[in-house]
Coordinates of C-alpha atoms in Angstrom, one line a residue:
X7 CA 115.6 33.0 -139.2
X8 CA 115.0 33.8 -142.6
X9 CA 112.2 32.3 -143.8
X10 CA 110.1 34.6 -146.5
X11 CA 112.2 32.8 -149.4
X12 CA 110.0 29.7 -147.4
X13 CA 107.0 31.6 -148.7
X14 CA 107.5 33.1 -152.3
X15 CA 105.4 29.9 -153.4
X16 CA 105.7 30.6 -157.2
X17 CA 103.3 27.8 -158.1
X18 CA 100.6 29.7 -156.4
X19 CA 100.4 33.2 -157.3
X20 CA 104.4 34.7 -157.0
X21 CA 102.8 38.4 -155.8
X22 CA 106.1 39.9 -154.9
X23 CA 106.1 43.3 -156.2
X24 CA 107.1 46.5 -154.0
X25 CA 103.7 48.4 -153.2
X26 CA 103.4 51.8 -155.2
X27 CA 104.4 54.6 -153.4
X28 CA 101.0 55.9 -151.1
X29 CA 98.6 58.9 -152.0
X30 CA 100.0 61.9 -150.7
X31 CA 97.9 64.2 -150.7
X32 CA 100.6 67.6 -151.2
X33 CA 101.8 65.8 -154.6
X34 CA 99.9 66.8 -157.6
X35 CA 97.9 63.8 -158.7
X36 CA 97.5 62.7 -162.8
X37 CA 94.3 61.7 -163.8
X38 CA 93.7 58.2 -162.3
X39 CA 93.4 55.4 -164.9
X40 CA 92.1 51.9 -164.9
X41 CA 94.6 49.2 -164.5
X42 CA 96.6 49.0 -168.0
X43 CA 97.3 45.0 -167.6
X44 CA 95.7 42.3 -164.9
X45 CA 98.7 40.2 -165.3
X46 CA 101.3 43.0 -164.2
X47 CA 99.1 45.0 -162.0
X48 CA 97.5 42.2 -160.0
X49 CA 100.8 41.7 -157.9
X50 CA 100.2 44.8 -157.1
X51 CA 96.6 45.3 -155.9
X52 CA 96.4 42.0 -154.5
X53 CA 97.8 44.0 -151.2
X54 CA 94.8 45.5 -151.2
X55 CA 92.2 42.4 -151.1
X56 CA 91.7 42.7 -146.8
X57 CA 90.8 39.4 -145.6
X58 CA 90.3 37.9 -149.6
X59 CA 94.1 39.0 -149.5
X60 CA 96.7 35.6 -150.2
X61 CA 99.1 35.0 -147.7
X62 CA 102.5 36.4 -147.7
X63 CA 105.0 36.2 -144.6
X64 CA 106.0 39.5 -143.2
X65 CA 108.7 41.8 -142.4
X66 CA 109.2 40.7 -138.2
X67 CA 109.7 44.5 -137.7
X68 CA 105.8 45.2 -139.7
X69 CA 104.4 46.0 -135.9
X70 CA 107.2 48.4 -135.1
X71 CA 109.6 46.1 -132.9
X72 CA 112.8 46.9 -133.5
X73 CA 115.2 44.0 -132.1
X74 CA 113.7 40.8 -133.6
X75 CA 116.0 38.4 -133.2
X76 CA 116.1 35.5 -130.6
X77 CA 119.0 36.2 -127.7
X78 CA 122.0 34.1 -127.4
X79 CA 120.9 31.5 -125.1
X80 CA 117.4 31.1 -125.8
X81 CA 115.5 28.5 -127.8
X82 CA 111.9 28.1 -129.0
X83 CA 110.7 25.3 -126.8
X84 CA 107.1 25.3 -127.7
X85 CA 104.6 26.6 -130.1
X86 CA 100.6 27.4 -130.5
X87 CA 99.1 27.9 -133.8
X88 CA 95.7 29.7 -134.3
X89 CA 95.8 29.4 -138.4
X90 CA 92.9 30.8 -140.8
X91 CA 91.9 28.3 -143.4
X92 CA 93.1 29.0 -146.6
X93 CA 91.5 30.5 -150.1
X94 CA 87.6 29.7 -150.2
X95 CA 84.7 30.6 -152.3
X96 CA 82.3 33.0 -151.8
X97 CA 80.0 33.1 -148.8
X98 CA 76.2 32.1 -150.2
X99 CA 74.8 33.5 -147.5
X100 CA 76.7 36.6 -147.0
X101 CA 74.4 39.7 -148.5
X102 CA 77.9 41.8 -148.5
X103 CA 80.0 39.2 -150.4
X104 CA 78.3 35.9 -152.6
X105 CA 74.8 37.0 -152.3
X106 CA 75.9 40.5 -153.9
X107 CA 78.2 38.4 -156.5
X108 CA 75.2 36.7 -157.4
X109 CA 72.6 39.9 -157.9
X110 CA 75.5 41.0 -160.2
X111 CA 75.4 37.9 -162.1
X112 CA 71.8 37.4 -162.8
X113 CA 71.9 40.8 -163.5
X114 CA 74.2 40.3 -166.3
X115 CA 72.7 37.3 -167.6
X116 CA 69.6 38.7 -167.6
X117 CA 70.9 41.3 -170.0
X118 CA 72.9 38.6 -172.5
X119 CA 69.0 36.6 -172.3
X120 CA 67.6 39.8 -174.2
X121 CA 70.4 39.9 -176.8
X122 CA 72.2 42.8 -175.3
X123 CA 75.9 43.4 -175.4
X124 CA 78.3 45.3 -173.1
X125 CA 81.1 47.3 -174.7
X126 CA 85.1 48.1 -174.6
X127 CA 86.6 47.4 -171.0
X128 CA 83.4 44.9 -170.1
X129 CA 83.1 43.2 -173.2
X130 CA 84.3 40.1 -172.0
X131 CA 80.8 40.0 -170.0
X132 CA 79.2 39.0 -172.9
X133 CA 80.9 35.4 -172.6
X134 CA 81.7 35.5 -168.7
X135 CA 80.4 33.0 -166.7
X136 CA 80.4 32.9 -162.5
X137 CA 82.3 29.7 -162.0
X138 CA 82.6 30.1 -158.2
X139 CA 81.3 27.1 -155.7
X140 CA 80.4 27.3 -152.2
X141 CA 82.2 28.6 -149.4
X142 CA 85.2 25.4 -149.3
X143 CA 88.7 26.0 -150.4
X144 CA 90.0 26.3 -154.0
X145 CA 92.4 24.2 -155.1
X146 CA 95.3 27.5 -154.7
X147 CA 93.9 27.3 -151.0
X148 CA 95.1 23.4 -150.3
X149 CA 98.3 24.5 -151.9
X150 CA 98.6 27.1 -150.0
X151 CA 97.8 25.2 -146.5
X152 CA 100.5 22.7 -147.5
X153 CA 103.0 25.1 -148.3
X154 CA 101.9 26.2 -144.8
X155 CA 102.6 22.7 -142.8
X156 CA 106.0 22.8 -144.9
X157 CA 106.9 26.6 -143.4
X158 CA 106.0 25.2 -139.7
X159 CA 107.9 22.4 -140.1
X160 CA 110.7 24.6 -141.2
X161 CA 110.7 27.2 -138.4
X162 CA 109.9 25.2 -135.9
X163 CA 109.1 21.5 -136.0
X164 CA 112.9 21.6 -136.6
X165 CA 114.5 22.9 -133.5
X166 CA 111.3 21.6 -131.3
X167 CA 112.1 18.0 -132.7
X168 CA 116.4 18.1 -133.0
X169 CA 115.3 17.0 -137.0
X170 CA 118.4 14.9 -138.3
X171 CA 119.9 16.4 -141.6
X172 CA 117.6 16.8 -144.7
X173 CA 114.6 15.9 -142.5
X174 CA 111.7 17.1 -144.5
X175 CA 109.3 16.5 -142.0
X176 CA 107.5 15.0 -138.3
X177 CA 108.8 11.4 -137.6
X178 CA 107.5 10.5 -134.6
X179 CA 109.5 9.0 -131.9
X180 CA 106.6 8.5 -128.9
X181 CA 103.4 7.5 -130.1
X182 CA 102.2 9.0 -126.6
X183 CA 102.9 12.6 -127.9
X184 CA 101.2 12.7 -130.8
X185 CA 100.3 16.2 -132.1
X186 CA 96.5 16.7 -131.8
X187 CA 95.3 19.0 -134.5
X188 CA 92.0 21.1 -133.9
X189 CA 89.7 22.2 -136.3
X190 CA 86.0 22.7 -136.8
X191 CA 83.6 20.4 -138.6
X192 CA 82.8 23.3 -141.5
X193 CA 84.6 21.6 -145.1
X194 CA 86.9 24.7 -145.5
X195 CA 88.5 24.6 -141.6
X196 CA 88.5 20.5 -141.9
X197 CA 90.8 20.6 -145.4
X198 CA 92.6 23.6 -144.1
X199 CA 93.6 21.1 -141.4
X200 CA 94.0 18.1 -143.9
X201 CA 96.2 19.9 -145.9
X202 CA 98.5 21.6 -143.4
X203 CA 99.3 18.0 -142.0
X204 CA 100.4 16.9 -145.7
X205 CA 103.3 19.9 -145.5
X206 CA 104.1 19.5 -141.8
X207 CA 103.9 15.7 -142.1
X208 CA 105.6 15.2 -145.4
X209 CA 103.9 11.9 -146.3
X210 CA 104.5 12.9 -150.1
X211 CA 108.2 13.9 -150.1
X212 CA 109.6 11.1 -148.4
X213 CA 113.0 9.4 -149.9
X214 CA 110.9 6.5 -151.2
X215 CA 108.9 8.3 -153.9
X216 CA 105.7 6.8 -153.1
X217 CA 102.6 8.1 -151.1
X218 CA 102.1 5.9 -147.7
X219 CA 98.8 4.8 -146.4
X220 CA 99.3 5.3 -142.7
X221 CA 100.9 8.9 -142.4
X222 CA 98.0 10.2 -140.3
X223 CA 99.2 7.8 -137.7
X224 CA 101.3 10.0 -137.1
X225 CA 98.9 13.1 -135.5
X226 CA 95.6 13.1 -133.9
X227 CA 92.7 15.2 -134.7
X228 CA 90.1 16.6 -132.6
X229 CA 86.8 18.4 -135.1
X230 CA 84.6 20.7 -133.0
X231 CA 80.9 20.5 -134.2
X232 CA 80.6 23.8 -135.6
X233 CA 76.8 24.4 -135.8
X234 CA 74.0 26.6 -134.6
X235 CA 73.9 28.7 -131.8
X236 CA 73.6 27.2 -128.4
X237 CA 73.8 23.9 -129.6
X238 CA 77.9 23.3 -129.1
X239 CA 80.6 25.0 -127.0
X240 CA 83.6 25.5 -129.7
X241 CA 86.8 28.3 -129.5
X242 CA 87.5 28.0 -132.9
X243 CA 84.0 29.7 -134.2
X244 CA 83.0 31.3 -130.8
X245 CA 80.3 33.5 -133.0
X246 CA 77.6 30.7 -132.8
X247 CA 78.0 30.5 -128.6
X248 CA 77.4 34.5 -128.9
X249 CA 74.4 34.7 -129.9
X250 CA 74.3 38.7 -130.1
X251 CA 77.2 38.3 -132.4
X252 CA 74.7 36.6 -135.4
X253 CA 71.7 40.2 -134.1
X254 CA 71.2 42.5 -137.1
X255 CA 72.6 45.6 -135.2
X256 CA 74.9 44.4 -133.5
X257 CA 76.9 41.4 -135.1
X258 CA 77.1 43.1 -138.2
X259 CA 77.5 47.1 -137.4
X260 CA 80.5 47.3 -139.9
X261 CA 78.5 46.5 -143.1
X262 CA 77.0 50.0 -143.2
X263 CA 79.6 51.7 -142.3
X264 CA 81.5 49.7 -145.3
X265 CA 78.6 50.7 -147.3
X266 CA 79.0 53.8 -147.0
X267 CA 82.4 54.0 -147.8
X268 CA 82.3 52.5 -151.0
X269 CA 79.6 55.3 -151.6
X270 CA 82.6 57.5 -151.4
X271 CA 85.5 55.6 -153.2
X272 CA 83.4 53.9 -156.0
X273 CA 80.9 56.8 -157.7
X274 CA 83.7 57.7 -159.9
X275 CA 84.5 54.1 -161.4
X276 CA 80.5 53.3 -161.5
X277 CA 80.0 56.0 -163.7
X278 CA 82.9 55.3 -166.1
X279 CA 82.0 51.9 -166.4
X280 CA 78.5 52.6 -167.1
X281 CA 79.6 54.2 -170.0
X282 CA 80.0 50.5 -171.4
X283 CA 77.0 49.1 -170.3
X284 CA 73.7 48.1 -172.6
X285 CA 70.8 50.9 -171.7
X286 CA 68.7 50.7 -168.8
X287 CA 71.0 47.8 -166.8
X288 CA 71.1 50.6 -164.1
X289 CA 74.7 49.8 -162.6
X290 CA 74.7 50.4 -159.0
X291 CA 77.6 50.8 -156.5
X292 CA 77.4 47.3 -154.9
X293 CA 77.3 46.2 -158.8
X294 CA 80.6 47.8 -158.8
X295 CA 81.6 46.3 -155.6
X296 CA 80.8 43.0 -156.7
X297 CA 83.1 43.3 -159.5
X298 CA 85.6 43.7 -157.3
X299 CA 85.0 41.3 -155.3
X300 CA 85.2 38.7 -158.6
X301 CA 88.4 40.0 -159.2
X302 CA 89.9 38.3 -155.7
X303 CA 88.0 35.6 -155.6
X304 CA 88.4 34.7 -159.6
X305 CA 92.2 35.3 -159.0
X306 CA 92.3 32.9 -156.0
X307 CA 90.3 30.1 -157.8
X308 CA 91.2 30.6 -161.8
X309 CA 94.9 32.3 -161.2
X310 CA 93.9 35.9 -163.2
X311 CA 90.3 37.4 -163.7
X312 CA 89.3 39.8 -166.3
X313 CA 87.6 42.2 -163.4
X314 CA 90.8 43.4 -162.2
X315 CA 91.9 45.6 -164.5
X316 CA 88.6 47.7 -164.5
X317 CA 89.7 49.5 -161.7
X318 CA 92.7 51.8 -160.4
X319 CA 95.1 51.5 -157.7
X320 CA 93.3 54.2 -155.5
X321 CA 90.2 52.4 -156.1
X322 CA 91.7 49.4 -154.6
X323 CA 93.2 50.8 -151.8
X324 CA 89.6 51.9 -151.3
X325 CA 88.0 48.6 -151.4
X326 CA 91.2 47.6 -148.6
X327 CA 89.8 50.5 -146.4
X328 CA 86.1 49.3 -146.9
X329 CA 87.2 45.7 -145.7
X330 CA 89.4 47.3 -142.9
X331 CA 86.6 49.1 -141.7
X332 CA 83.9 46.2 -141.9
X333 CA 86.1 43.9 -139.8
X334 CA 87.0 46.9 -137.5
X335 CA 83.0 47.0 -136.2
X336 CA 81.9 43.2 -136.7
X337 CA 84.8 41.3 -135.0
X338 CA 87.5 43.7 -133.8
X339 CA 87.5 46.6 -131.3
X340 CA 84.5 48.5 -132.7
X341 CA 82.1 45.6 -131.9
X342 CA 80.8 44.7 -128.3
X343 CA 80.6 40.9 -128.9
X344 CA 84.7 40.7 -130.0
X345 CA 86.7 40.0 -126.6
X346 CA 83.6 37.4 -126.1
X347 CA 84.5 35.3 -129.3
X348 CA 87.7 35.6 -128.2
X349 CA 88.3 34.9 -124.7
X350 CA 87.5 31.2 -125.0
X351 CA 90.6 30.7 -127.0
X352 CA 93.1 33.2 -124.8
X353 CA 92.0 30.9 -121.7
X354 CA 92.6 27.8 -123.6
X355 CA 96.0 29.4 -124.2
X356 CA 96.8 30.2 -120.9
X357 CA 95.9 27.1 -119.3
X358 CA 98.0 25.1 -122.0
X359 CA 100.8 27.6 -120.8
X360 CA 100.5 27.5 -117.3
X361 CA 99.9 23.1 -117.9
X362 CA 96.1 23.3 -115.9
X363 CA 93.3 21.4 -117.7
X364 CA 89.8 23.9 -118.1
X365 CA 87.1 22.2 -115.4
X366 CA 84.8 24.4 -115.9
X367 CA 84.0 27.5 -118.1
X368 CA 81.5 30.2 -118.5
X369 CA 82.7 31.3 -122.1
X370 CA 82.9 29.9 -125.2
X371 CA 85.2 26.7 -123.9
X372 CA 83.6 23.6 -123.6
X373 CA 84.6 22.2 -120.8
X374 CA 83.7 18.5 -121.7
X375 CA 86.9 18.6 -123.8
X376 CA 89.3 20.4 -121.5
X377 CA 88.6 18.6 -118.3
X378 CA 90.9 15.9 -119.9
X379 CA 94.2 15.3 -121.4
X380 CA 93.0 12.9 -124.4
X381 CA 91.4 16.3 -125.6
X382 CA 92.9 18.8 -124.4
X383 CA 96.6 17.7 -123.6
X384 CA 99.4 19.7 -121.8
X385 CA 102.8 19.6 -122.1
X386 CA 103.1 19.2 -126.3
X387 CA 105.6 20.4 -127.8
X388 CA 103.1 22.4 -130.5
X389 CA 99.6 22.7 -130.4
X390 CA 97.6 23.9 -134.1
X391 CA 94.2 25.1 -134.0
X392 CA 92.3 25.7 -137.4
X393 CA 89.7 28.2 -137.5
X394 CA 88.1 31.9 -139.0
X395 CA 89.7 35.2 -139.8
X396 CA 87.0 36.7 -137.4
X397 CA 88.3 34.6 -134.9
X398 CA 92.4 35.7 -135.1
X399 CA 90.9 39.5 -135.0
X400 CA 88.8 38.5 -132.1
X401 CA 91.6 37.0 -129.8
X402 CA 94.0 39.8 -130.3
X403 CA 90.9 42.1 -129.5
X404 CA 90.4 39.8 -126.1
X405 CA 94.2 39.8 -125.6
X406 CA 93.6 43.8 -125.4
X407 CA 96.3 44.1 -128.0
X408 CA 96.0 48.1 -128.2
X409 CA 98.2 48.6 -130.8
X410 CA 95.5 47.5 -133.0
X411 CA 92.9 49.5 -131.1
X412 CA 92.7 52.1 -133.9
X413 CA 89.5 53.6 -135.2
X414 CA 88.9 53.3 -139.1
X415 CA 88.9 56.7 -140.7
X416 CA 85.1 56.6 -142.2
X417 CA 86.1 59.7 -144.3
X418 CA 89.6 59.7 -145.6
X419 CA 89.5 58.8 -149.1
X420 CA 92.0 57.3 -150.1
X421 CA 93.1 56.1 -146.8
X422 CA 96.6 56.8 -145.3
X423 CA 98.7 54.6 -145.9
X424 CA 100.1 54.1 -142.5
X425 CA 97.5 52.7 -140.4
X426 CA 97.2 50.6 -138.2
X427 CA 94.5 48.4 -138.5
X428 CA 95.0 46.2 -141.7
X429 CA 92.7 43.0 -142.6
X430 CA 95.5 41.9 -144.9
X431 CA 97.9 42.7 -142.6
X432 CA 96.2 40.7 -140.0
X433 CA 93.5 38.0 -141.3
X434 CA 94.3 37.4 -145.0
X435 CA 94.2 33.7 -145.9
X436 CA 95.7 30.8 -143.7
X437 CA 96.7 33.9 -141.5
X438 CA 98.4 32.7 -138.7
X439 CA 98.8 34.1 -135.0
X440 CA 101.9 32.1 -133.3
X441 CA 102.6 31.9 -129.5
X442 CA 106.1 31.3 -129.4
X443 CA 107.2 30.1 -125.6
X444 CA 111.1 30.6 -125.9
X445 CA 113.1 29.6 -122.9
X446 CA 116.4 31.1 -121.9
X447 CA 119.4 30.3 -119.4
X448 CA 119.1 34.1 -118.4
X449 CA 116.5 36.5 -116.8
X450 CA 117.8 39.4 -118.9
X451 CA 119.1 38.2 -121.9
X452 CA 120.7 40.5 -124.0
X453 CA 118.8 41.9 -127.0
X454 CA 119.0 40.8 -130.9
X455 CA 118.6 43.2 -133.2
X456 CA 118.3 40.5 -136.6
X457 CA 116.7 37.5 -137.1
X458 CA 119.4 34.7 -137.5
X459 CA 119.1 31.2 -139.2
X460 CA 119.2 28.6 -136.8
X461 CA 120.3 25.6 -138.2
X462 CA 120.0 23.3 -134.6
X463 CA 118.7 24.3 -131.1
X464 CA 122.2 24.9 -130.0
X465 CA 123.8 26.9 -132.3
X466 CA 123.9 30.2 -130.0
X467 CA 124.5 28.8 -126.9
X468 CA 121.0 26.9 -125.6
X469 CA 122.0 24.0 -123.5
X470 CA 118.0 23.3 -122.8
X471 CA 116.0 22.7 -119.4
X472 CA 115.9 26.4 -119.7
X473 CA 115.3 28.6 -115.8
X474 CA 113.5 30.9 -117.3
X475 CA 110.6 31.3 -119.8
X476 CA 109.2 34.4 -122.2
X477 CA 106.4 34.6 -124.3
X478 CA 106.8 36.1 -127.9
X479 CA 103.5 35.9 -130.3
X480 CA 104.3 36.9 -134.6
X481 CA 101.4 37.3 -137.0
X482 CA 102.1 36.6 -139.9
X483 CA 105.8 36.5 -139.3
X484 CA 105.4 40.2 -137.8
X485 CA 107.0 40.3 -134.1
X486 CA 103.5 41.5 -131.8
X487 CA 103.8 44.7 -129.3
X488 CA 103.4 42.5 -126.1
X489 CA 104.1 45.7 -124.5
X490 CA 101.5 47.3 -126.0
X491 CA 98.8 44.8 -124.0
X492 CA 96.9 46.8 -121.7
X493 CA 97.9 47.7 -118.1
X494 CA 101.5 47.5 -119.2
X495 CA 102.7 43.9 -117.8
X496 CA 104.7 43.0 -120.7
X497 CA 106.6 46.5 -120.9
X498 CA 110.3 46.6 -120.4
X499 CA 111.9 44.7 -123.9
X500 CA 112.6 46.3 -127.1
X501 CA 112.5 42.7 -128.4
X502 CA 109.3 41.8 -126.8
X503 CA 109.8 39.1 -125.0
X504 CA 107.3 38.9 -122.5
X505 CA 108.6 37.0 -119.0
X506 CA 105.9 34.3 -119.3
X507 CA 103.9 35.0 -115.4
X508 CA 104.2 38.5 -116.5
X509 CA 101.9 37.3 -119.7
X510 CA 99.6 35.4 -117.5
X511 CA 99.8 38.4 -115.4
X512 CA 98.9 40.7 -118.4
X513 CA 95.6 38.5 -118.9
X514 CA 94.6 38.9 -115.5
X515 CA 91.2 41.3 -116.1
X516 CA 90.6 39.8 -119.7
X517 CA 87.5 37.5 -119.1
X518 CA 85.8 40.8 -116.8
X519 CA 86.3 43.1 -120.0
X520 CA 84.8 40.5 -122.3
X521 CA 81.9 40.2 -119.9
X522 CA 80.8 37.7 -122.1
X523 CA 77.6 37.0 -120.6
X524 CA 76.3 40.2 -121.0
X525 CA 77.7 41.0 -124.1
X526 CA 76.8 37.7 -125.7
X527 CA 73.3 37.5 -124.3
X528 CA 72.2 40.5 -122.9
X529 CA 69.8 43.3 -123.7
X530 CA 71.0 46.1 -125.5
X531 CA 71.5 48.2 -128.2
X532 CA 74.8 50.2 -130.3
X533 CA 74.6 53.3 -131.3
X534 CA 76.2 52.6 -134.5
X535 CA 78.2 55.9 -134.8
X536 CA 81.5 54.8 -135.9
X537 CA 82.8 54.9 -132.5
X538 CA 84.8 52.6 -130.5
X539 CA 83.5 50.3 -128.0
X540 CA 86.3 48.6 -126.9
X541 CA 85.2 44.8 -128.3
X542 CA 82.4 44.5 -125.4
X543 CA 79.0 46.0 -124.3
X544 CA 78.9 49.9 -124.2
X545 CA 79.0 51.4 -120.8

């Protein structure tokens, strides 16, 4: 397929540009500079946002798999979706992200209250005003969701439903098999959700120009209470069944390592922008910070924000790194409660694989829903899941995806350009982590080295009721290293098809290394060095 023209979703934010060429650090540098123009540069930095980063459907090859195209003979047959929600405000409650943004803003009106001005760069503070809500989606995130449903629909709903020509969307032909769309109760997973289903669905593109009451009769939906800890069993935010995972110390061991990061990257633009500031306002590093932070989250909500130009490009591959390493130690490898959040999600996937309902469970699953098929059904031809970006870093950290498994560099500033471990690579908005089950007429079929357009199932030689299955997962639209899962059961394919008992088999030791009891509940403490713990309790 080739589907990033599918994504270039010009009524959003069209951020297409070609990254500048990395630091290196045996060039001689010029004299960095603040950004000369938001509305050419922030195409450019936008890379750089971590998980405040927009969407934008990526290269297959990104993970390093060279063949990416689907053999001759082979179809998708069935799909799983585990899909961030889309562009949000700032978390109130979050002392790293909107309850810094708001220090910085009383901060500043404090200052204009006392008939103080700033100067040059920052003089549009004098008028600024923090127009950010609460943590639900911006109206760029339910455009984005929808343009989302409309991709889905497009790469697979397609092929999985034979569409008829210039079929923009689901029409459903057994009202038994109804998709059931998951999601949590929280406003910003629930519209994630909402919207998706208008893209996928297509009740507002139809041939009749006019909006139809009864398009949700076409899908189910299943909201998961997402509450406080203990209270309600629930894969998509697995974070409040861990209850270690909400412990100052542990839950959160990446914020001071992200501190003091920034204490490394952002001196240099603190002090030059103090330069403009009214006497005494005392600008601190998580001052500076904050402004960064407006600038992504004014951008996703207003379209442009005057904060971005303040800073240069190394800066902002700074503030990527200081995301990249946060996320690293609070839901990735680097934190012992990861593999927990996430194991409740890679057994829901392996029993809708394998077609076994979940009886019982001693993880994150609640069992009350999987013990039956009106809740958890088998057998569909797709199954969508809404949910966090801490959750998508979680279940490739329970799926012991080792590529991923590599530690932040605390100390390299700026960072090379060529790691591994990328929030925006990985969790930006409505990221998406896609299981695809492909089956094929042969046990060895032969490599594809490009992705091809598939305009119907049978176009390179699928005849269906396929003898054998494989298991290929994208994120983002970036082909996954299956053979890069620990223990080495998926080795053997330069494409990375995964023979699908071989998968299962891969998962085989996944709920022992989350020990999710222990982890979750237990005693203990991390010695919050920077090193790796491999996402559960330190031996």
């Amino acid at each position: 397929m080739a589907p990033a023209t599918l994504f270039c979703i010009s009524f959003l934010l069209t951020w297409a540009c070609a990254l500048a060429p990395e630091y290196d650090s045996h060039e001689e540098q010029q004299p960095l500079q603040p950004l000369e123009s938001t509305v050419d540069d922030v195409d450019c930095i936008s890379h750089h946002w971590g998980q405040l980063s927009a969407y934008r459907y990526k290269s297959p090859g990104l993970f390093g798999v060279k063949d990416v195209g689907l053999p001759d003979g082979c179809q998708i047959e069935q799909v799983h979706l585990l899909q961030r929600h889309a562009e949000r405000f700032p978390h109130p409650g979050d002392a790293q992200d909107g309850l810094n943004i708001e220090r910085f803003t009383v901060k500043v009106e404090k200052v204009i209250e006392h008939g103080k001005h700033f100067e040059g760069p920052l003089k549009f503070l004098n008028t600024w005003r923090n127009t950010l809500g609460g943590e639900y989606l911006t109206g760029i995130g339910a455009m984005a969701e929808i343009a989302s449903g409309v991709q889905f629909w497009n790469l697979y709903g397609r092929m999985l439903y034979n569409a008829s020509k210039g079929q923009l969307g689901y029409e459903p032909d057994d009202v038994d098999q109804r998709p059931l769309l998951r999601s949590t109760t929280q406003s910003r997973i629930h519209n994630s959700l909402n919207n998706w289903a208008l893209g996928f669905f297509g009740p507002s593109y139809q041939e009749s120009p006019q909006f139809y009451a009864n398009w949700t009769e076409n899908f189910r939906t299943l909201l998961i209470p997402e509450v406080e800890p203990g209270a309600w069993n629930n894969t998509l935010a697995a974070h409040h069944c861990c209850s270690n995972s909400e412990v100052h110390g542990i839950g959160n061991i990446g914020d001071d390592h992200m501190w003091n990061y920034a204490g490394l990257y952002l001196p240099h633009a603190t002090k030059r922008l103090s330069k403009y500031m009214p006497k005494h306002f005392d600008l601190q590093i998580k001052d500076t910070y904050a402004m960064q932070l407006l600038c992504a989250y004014e951008t996703q909500f207003l379209g442009l924000s005057e904060f971005c130009s303040l800073f240069n490009r190394e800066e902002w591959r700074g503030f990527e790194q200081s995301l990249d390493i946060r996320f690293f130690y609070n839901h990735s490898f680097g934190n012992p409660t990861a593999r927990s959040q996430g194991i409740g999600y890679v057994e829901e996937l392996l029993a809708r694989l394998q077609g076994k309902l979940i009886k019982e469970s001693d993880t994150s699953v609640n069992s009350s829903l999987t013990d039956n098929e009106d809740t958890f059904p088998l057998g569909m031809k797709f199954y969508a899941d809404f949910t966090h970006d801490k959750m998508v870093l979680a279940t490739l950290t329970a799926l012991s995806l080792d590529y991923f498994k590599q530690v932040p560099d605390l100390k390299k500033y700026p960072p090379k350009g060529d790691r591994l471990f990328r929030v925006s690579h990985m969790a930006p908005f409505t990221a998406r982590l896609i299981t695809e089950v492909i089956g094929c007429d042969s046990a060895c079929p032969k490599p594809e080295k490009h992705e091809r357009v598939r305009y119907y199932a049978s176009q390179y030689g699928y005849i269906g009721n396929s003898k054998h299955q494989f298991i290929r997962m994208r994120l983002n639209g970036g082909i996954l290293p299956l053979s890069s899962i620990r223990g080495g059961a998926c080795k053997g394919r330069p494409d990375e098809l995964c023979p699908l008992e071989q998968f299962v088999q891969s998962q085989a030791k996944a709920k022992e290394r989350a020990n999710y009891r222990e982890a979750c509940f237990g005693d203990y403490e991390v010695i919050n060095d920077g090193r790796d713990v491999d996402g559960t309790v330190p031996k």
